[in-house]
Amino acid sequence: MLNSFSNLIFKTLNPLSSAARSANVRCMSRYGPQFIDPVVDPQEQKKIRETGDLQTYLFRPIKSAPGNYTCSHYFDPEVAKFTNILMSGGRKALCRELMDKTFEQIKRNQIERFNKAETDEERNAIIFDPLIIFHKAIENTKPIMKLLKIKRGGQTYQVPYPITENEKRFRAIKWLIEAGNDKPNPIHFPQRMAIEFIDAANNKGSAVKRKTELHRQCEANRAYAHYRWA
Amino acid sequence: MVLQCRSYSRLYTRCESKVKYTPLAKHPLKLANRVGSGGKGPSQAYCLQEMFNMFSCLKKNEFSQSPCSNEITTFQTCAEKHKAELKKLKEDERAGILTPGTTKLSANQVNLLLKRFPN
């Protein structure tokens, strides 16, 4: 009796129950489906103000921004992601420091290269902005596909699959970090990472090599592609 | 032997005369107006042609991506499109929305149709 009564109350008081299930919404989220994502980037905010989309945002409830996001001029979501993946044991302050040192080292390396360059062509080709190099490195190490193990008839096949944008980014960052960790011992992490970033931005280095190796494997296993489940 | 025949008469059809057919009033021999939620079979792999095109281009250019950017983008857009379509299909199935002209129906959709037109 009590059970059915509480069930009735739940059904009448919870307007989300059926709608949430049908729309594939996370039922235990602390935000309902009416909440919209926050816009943290100042340039995006400016764009919204200019295009007049602000009216749609006016009376909608908005989720709170992630804790590590700021609207600072120096904030970059990709760098924030990189530091989060680099972090171990919750030592984020250390990781942020390491990233800053890495960017400084990138600039130092590039200036050194600039001074060593002999022709004007070489000098003009050198990029000094570490953020541009960082983004370029990640873009160059993103894989196009992934390999998944699938068991068919007692045998496991490596089947090439398409990959989502988030997964691509994660793979690229992970490979870059592993490549940076793989250098000989007396060099410090920022120095190793700087070399790795510059190499990857120029489509060289072990992280990019790892990506092409994966592509080679995918190409070799293309005959198994029809084992894919939709 | 006789004793065995009596006790296992329902299991062994050798004693044919002993097996009786008794129709049950509770479950008449008639199809019900609903279907169970069966598992789906494997559907076909998608965007295969685009993938093969991409691979052949990559192999020709020794796995450098810049000359094959066209093939790569077509493959990726195809995969994304397929994923979005699948998601929409799944949501429609869950909500029980019927789109006219579809040949494959989910259990929910079949139940919805059977509810409208019971036999």
Coordinates of C-alpha atoms in Angstrom, one line a residue:
Chain A
M1 CA 0.0 0.0 0.0
L2 CA 2.7 2.4 1.1
N3 CA 4.8 1.4 -1.8
S4 CA 2.1 2.0 -4.4
F5 CA 1.3 5.3 -2.7
S6 CA 4.9 6.5 -2.8
N7 CA 5.1 5.3 -6.4
L8 CA 2.0 7.5 -7.3
I9 CA 3.6 10.5 -5.6
F10 CA 6.8 10.0 -7.5
K11 CA 5.1 9.7 -10.8
T12 CA 3.0 12.8 -10.3
L13 CA 5.7 14.9 -8.8
N14 CA 8.5 14.0 -11.1
P15 CA 7.6 15.4 -14.5
L16 CA 11.0 14.5 -15.9
S17 CA 10.7 10.8 -15.3
S18 CA 9.3 9.7 -18.7
A19 CA 10.7 12.7 -20.7
A20 CA 14.2 12.3 -19.3
R21 CA 14.3 8.6 -20.1
S22 CA 13.0 9.2 -23.7
A23 CA 15.4 12.0 -24.4
N24 CA 18.5 10.2 -23.2
V25 CA 19.2 12.7 -20.4
R26 CA 21.2 11.8 -17.3
C27 CA 18.6 11.2 -14.7
M28 CA 20.8 11.6 -11.7
S29 CA 22.4 14.9 -12.9
R30 CA 21.9 17.8 -10.6
Y31 CA 20.8 20.0 -13.5
G32 CA 17.6 19.3 -15.2
P33 CA 17.3 19.1 -19.0
Q34 CA 16.2 22.8 -19.1
F35 CA 19.7 23.9 -18.1
I36 CA 22.0 25.1 -20.8
D37 CA 25.8 25.0 -21.0
P38 CA 27.7 28.1 -19.9
V39 CA 29.7 30.1 -22.4
V40 CA 33.1 30.9 -20.7
D41 CA 35.1 32.3 -23.7
P42 CA 34.8 36.1 -23.8
Q43 CA 35.0 36.2 -27.5
E44 CA 32.1 33.7 -27.8
Q45 CA 30.2 35.9 -25.4
K46 CA 30.9 38.9 -27.5
K47 CA 29.7 37.0 -30.6
I48 CA 26.4 36.1 -28.8
R49 CA 25.9 39.7 -27.9
E50 CA 26.5 40.9 -31.4
T51 CA 24.3 38.4 -33.2
G52 CA 21.4 39.0 -30.8
D53 CA 21.2 35.4 -29.5
L54 CA 21.3 36.9 -26.0
Q55 CA 17.5 36.9 -25.9
T56 CA 17.5 33.1 -25.9
Y57 CA 19.9 33.1 -22.9
L58 CA 18.0 35.7 -20.9
F59 CA 15.5 33.6 -19.0
R60 CA 17.1 30.2 -19.2
P61 CA 18.8 28.6 -16.2
I62 CA 22.5 28.1 -16.9
K63 CA 24.9 25.4 -15.5
S64 CA 27.8 26.6 -13.4
A65 CA 31.1 26.7 -15.3
P66 CA 33.8 24.0 -14.6
G67 CA 36.1 25.0 -11.7
N68 CA 39.2 25.2 -13.7
Y69 CA 37.6 27.5 -16.4
T70 CA 38.1 31.3 -16.2
C71 CA 37.3 34.1 -18.6
S72 CA 40.9 35.3 -18.4
H73 CA 42.6 36.4 -21.5
Y74 CA 45.3 33.8 -20.9
F75 CA 42.9 30.9 -20.5
D76 CA 42.9 28.1 -23.1
P77 CA 40.6 25.1 -22.7
E78 CA 43.0 22.8 -24.6
V79 CA 45.9 23.7 -22.3
A80 CA 43.6 23.2 -19.3
K81 CA 42.8 19.7 -20.7
F82 CA 46.4 18.9 -21.2
T83 CA 47.3 19.9 -17.6
N84 CA 44.5 17.8 -16.3
I85 CA 45.6 14.7 -18.3
L86 CA 49.2 15.4 -17.2
M87 CA 48.2 15.6 -13.6
S88 CA 48.7 12.7 -11.3
G89 CA 47.8 12.5 -7.6
G90 CA 45.9 15.8 -7.8
R91 CA 49.0 17.9 -8.0
K92 CA 47.6 20.5 -10.4
A93 CA 49.7 23.4 -9.2
L94 CA 52.8 21.5 -10.1
C95 CA 51.4 20.6 -13.6
R96 CA 50.5 24.2 -14.3
E97 CA 54.0 25.2 -13.4
L98 CA 55.4 22.5 -15.6
M99 CA 53.2 23.7 -18.5
D100 CA 54.4 27.3 -18.0
K101 CA 58.0 26.2 -18.0
T102 CA 57.4 24.1 -21.1
F103 CA 56.0 27.1 -23.0
E104 CA 59.0 29.2 -21.9
Q105 CA 61.3 26.5 -23.0
I106 CA 59.6 26.3 -26.4
K107 CA 60.2 30.0 -26.9
R108 CA 63.9 29.6 -25.8
N109 CA 64.4 26.8 -28.2
Q110 CA 62.9 28.7 -31.1
I111 CA 65.0 31.8 -30.4
E112 CA 68.1 29.6 -30.3
R113 CA 67.0 28.1 -33.6
F114 CA 66.4 31.6 -35.0
N115 CA 69.9 32.8 -34.0
K116 CA 71.5 29.7 -35.5
A117 CA 69.6 30.0 -38.8
E118 CA 71.6 31.2 -41.7
T119 CA 69.2 32.2 -44.4
D120 CA 66.2 34.6 -44.2
E121 CA 63.8 31.8 -45.4
E122 CA 64.7 29.7 -42.4
R123 CA 64.2 32.6 -40.1
N124 CA 60.8 33.5 -41.5
A125 CA 59.6 29.9 -41.1
I126 CA 60.2 29.8 -37.3
I127 CA 57.1 30.3 -35.1
F128 CA 57.8 31.8 -31.7
D129 CA 54.3 31.7 -30.1
P130 CA 54.3 28.5 -27.9
L131 CA 50.5 28.3 -27.9
I132 CA 50.4 28.1 -31.7
I133 CA 53.1 25.4 -31.6
F134 CA 51.1 23.6 -28.9
H135 CA 47.9 23.6 -30.9
K136 CA 49.7 22.6 -34.1
A137 CA 51.4 19.7 -32.3
I138 CA 48.1 18.4 -30.9
E139 CA 46.4 18.8 -34.3
N140 CA 49.2 16.8 -36.0
T141 CA 49.1 13.9 -33.5
K142 CA 45.4 13.4 -33.7
P143 CA 44.6 9.9 -35.2
I144 CA 41.9 9.4 -37.8
M145 CA 40.9 5.9 -36.7
K146 CA 41.2 3.5 -33.8
L147 CA 41.6 -0.3 -33.5
L148 CA 39.2 -2.3 -31.4
K149 CA 39.5 -6.0 -30.5
I150 CA 36.5 -8.0 -31.6
K151 CA 36.1 -11.7 -30.9
R152 CA 34.7 -13.8 -33.8
G153 CA 34.7 -17.5 -33.9
G154 CA 37.3 -17.9 -31.1
Q155 CA 39.7 -15.4 -32.8
T156 CA 40.3 -11.8 -31.9
Y157 CA 40.5 -9.4 -34.8
Q158 CA 41.8 -5.8 -34.7
V159 CA 39.1 -3.9 -36.4
P160 CA 39.5 -0.3 -37.6
Y161 CA 36.8 2.0 -36.2
P162 CA 36.0 5.7 -36.7
I163 CA 36.9 7.9 -33.7
T164 CA 35.1 10.8 -32.0
E165 CA 36.7 14.3 -31.6
N166 CA 37.1 13.9 -27.9
E167 CA 38.8 10.6 -28.2
K168 CA 41.1 11.9 -30.8
R169 CA 42.2 14.8 -28.6
F170 CA 42.7 12.5 -25.6
R171 CA 44.9 10.0 -27.7
A172 CA 47.0 12.9 -29.1
I173 CA 47.6 14.4 -25.6
K174 CA 48.4 11.0 -24.1
W175 CA 50.9 10.2 -26.8
L176 CA 52.6 13.5 -26.5
I177 CA 52.9 13.1 -22.7
E178 CA 54.3 9.6 -23.1
A179 CA 56.7 10.7 -25.7
G180 CA 57.9 13.5 -23.4
N181 CA 58.4 11.0 -20.5
D182 CA 60.4 8.7 -22.7
K183 CA 63.5 10.9 -23.0
P184 CA 66.8 10.1 -21.2
N185 CA 66.9 10.9 -17.5
P186 CA 69.2 14.0 -17.0
I187 CA 66.8 16.2 -19.0
H188 CA 64.0 17.8 -17.1
F189 CA 60.4 17.4 -18.1
P190 CA 59.7 20.9 -19.5
Q191 CA 62.8 20.6 -21.7
R192 CA 61.8 17.2 -23.0
M193 CA 58.2 18.3 -23.6
A194 CA 59.3 21.4 -25.4
I195 CA 61.4 19.4 -27.9
E196 CA 58.5 17.0 -28.4
F197 CA 56.0 19.9 -29.0
I198 CA 58.3 21.5 -31.6
D199 CA 58.9 18.1 -33.3
A200 CA 55.2 17.3 -33.4
A201 CA 54.4 20.8 -34.8
N202 CA 56.8 20.0 -37.6
N203 CA 55.2 16.6 -38.2
K204 CA 58.1 14.7 -36.7
G205 CA 58.9 13.1 -33.4
S206 CA 57.8 9.9 -31.7
A207 CA 54.2 10.9 -31.0
V208 CA 53.5 11.6 -34.7
K209 CA 55.3 8.4 -35.5
R210 CA 53.0 6.5 -33.2
K211 CA 50.0 8.0 -35.0
T212 CA 51.2 6.9 -38.4
E213 CA 52.0 3.5 -37.0
L214 CA 48.4 3.2 -35.9
H215 CA 47.2 4.3 -39.4
R216 CA 49.5 1.6 -40.9
Q217 CA 48.0 -1.0 -38.7
C218 CA 44.5 0.2 -39.5
E219 CA 45.3 0.0 -43.2
A220 CA 46.7 -3.6 -42.8
N221 CA 43.5 -4.7 -41.0
R222 CA 41.1 -3.0 -43.4
A223 CA 39.8 -6.4 -44.5
Y224 CA 38.3 -6.9 -41.0
A225 CA 36.3 -3.7 -41.2
H226 CA 33.1 -5.5 -42.0
Y227 CA 33.2 -7.1 -38.6
R228 CA 32.2 -3.7 -37.2
W229 CA 28.9 -3.4 -35.4
A230 CA 26.9 -0.4 -36.2
Chain B
M1 CA 7.7 -51.6 -18.9
V2 CA 4.1 -50.9 -18.3
L3 CA 4.9 -49.0 -15.2
Q4 CA 7.4 -46.9 -17.1
C5 CA 4.9 -46.2 -19.8
R6 CA 2.5 -44.9 -17.2
S7 CA 4.9 -42.6 -15.4
Y8 CA 6.7 -41.1 -18.4
S9 CA 3.8 -41.1 -20.7
R10 CA 4.0 -37.4 -21.2
L11 CA 7.7 -37.5 -22.0
Y12 CA 8.1 -40.5 -24.3
T13 CA 5.8 -40.5 -27.3
R14 CA 6.2 -44.2 -27.8
C15 CA 3.0 -44.6 -25.9
E16 CA 1.1 -42.4 -28.3
S17 CA -2.3 -43.3 -27.1
K18 CA -1.5 -42.0 -23.6
V19 CA -0.4 -38.5 -24.7
K20 CA -3.4 -36.2 -24.6
Y21 CA -3.8 -32.8 -25.9
T22 CA -5.5 -30.5 -23.5
P23 CA -6.0 -26.9 -24.7
L24 CA -5.7 -24.4 -21.9
A25 CA -8.4 -21.9 -21.5
K26 CA -6.0 -19.4 -20.0
H27 CA -3.7 -19.3 -23.0
P28 CA -5.7 -19.8 -26.1
L29 CA -3.7 -20.8 -29.3
K30 CA -3.7 -17.3 -30.7
L31 CA -1.0 -14.8 -31.2
A32 CA -0.9 -12.1 -28.5
N33 CA -1.1 -8.4 -29.3
R34 CA 2.4 -7.7 -28.3
V35 CA 6.0 -8.8 -28.9
G36 CA 8.8 -9.2 -26.5
S37 CA 11.9 -7.0 -26.7
G38 CA 14.3 -9.2 -28.6
G39 CA 17.9 -8.5 -29.2
K40 CA 18.9 -6.9 -32.4
G41 CA 21.0 -8.7 -34.9
P42 CA 24.3 -7.3 -36.2
S43 CA 23.7 -4.4 -38.6
Q44 CA 26.1 -3.7 -41.4
A45 CA 29.3 -1.8 -41.0
Y46 CA 29.0 1.8 -42.3
C47 CA 31.1 4.2 -44.4
L48 CA 33.2 1.3 -45.8
Q49 CA 33.7 2.8 -49.2
E50 CA 34.8 6.1 -47.8
M51 CA 37.3 4.3 -45.5
F52 CA 38.8 2.3 -48.3
N53 CA 39.2 5.4 -50.4
M54 CA 41.0 7.1 -47.5
F55 CA 43.3 4.1 -47.0
S56 CA 44.2 3.8 -50.6
C57 CA 45.1 7.5 -50.7
L58 CA 47.1 7.3 -47.5
K59 CA 49.0 4.3 -48.8
K60 CA 49.8 6.1 -52.1
N61 CA 51.2 9.1 -50.2
E62 CA 53.1 7.1 -47.6
F63 CA 50.7 8.0 -44.8
S64 CA 51.1 11.7 -44.9
Q65 CA 47.7 13.3 -44.2
S66 CA 47.9 16.6 -46.0
P67 CA 47.4 15.3 -49.6
C68 CA 44.4 13.2 -48.5
S69 CA 42.6 15.8 -46.5
N70 CA 39.6 15.6 -48.8
E71 CA 39.2 11.8 -48.3
I72 CA 39.7 12.1 -44.6
T73 CA 37.0 14.8 -44.1
T74 CA 34.5 12.8 -46.3
F75 CA 35.1 9.7 -44.1
Q76 CA 34.7 11.7 -40.9
T77 CA 31.6 13.5 -41.9
C78 CA 30.1 10.2 -43.1
A79 CA 30.9 8.6 -39.7
E80 CA 29.4 11.5 -37.8
K81 CA 26.3 11.6 -39.9
H82 CA 25.8 7.9 -39.4
K83 CA 26.2 8.3 -35.7
A84 CA 23.7 11.1 -35.5
E85 CA 21.2 9.1 -37.5
L86 CA 21.6 6.1 -35.3
K87 CA 21.1 8.3 -32.2
K88 CA 17.9 9.8 -33.6
L89 CA 16.6 6.3 -34.5
K90 CA 17.3 5.1 -31.0
E91 CA 15.5 8.0 -29.5
D92 CA 12.5 7.6 -31.8
E93 CA 12.4 3.9 -30.9
R94 CA 12.5 4.6 -27.2
A95 CA 9.8 7.3 -27.5
G96 CA 7.7 5.0 -29.8
I97 CA 7.6 7.5 -32.7
L98 CA 6.5 5.9 -35.9
T99 CA 7.9 7.2 -39.2
P100 CA 5.9 6.1 -42.2
G101 CA 7.7 4.0 -44.8
T102 CA 10.2 2.3 -42.5
T103 CA 10.7 -1.4 -43.0
K104 CA 12.5 -2.2 -39.8
L105 CA 10.5 -1.7 -36.6
S106 CA 11.6 -2.0 -33.0
A107 CA 9.6 -4.0 -30.4
N108 CA 8.2 -0.7 -29.0
Q109 CA 7.0 0.4 -32.4
V110 CA 5.5 -2.9 -33.2
N111 CA 3.7 -2.9 -29.9
L112 CA 2.4 0.6 -30.6
L113 CA 1.0 -0.5 -34.0
L114 CA -0.5 -3.7 -32.5
K115 CA -2.2 -1.6 -29.8
R116 CA -3.8 0.6 -32.5
F117 CA -4.8 -2.4 -34.7
P118 CA -5.4 -5.4 -32.5
N119 CA -6.4 -8.7 -34.1

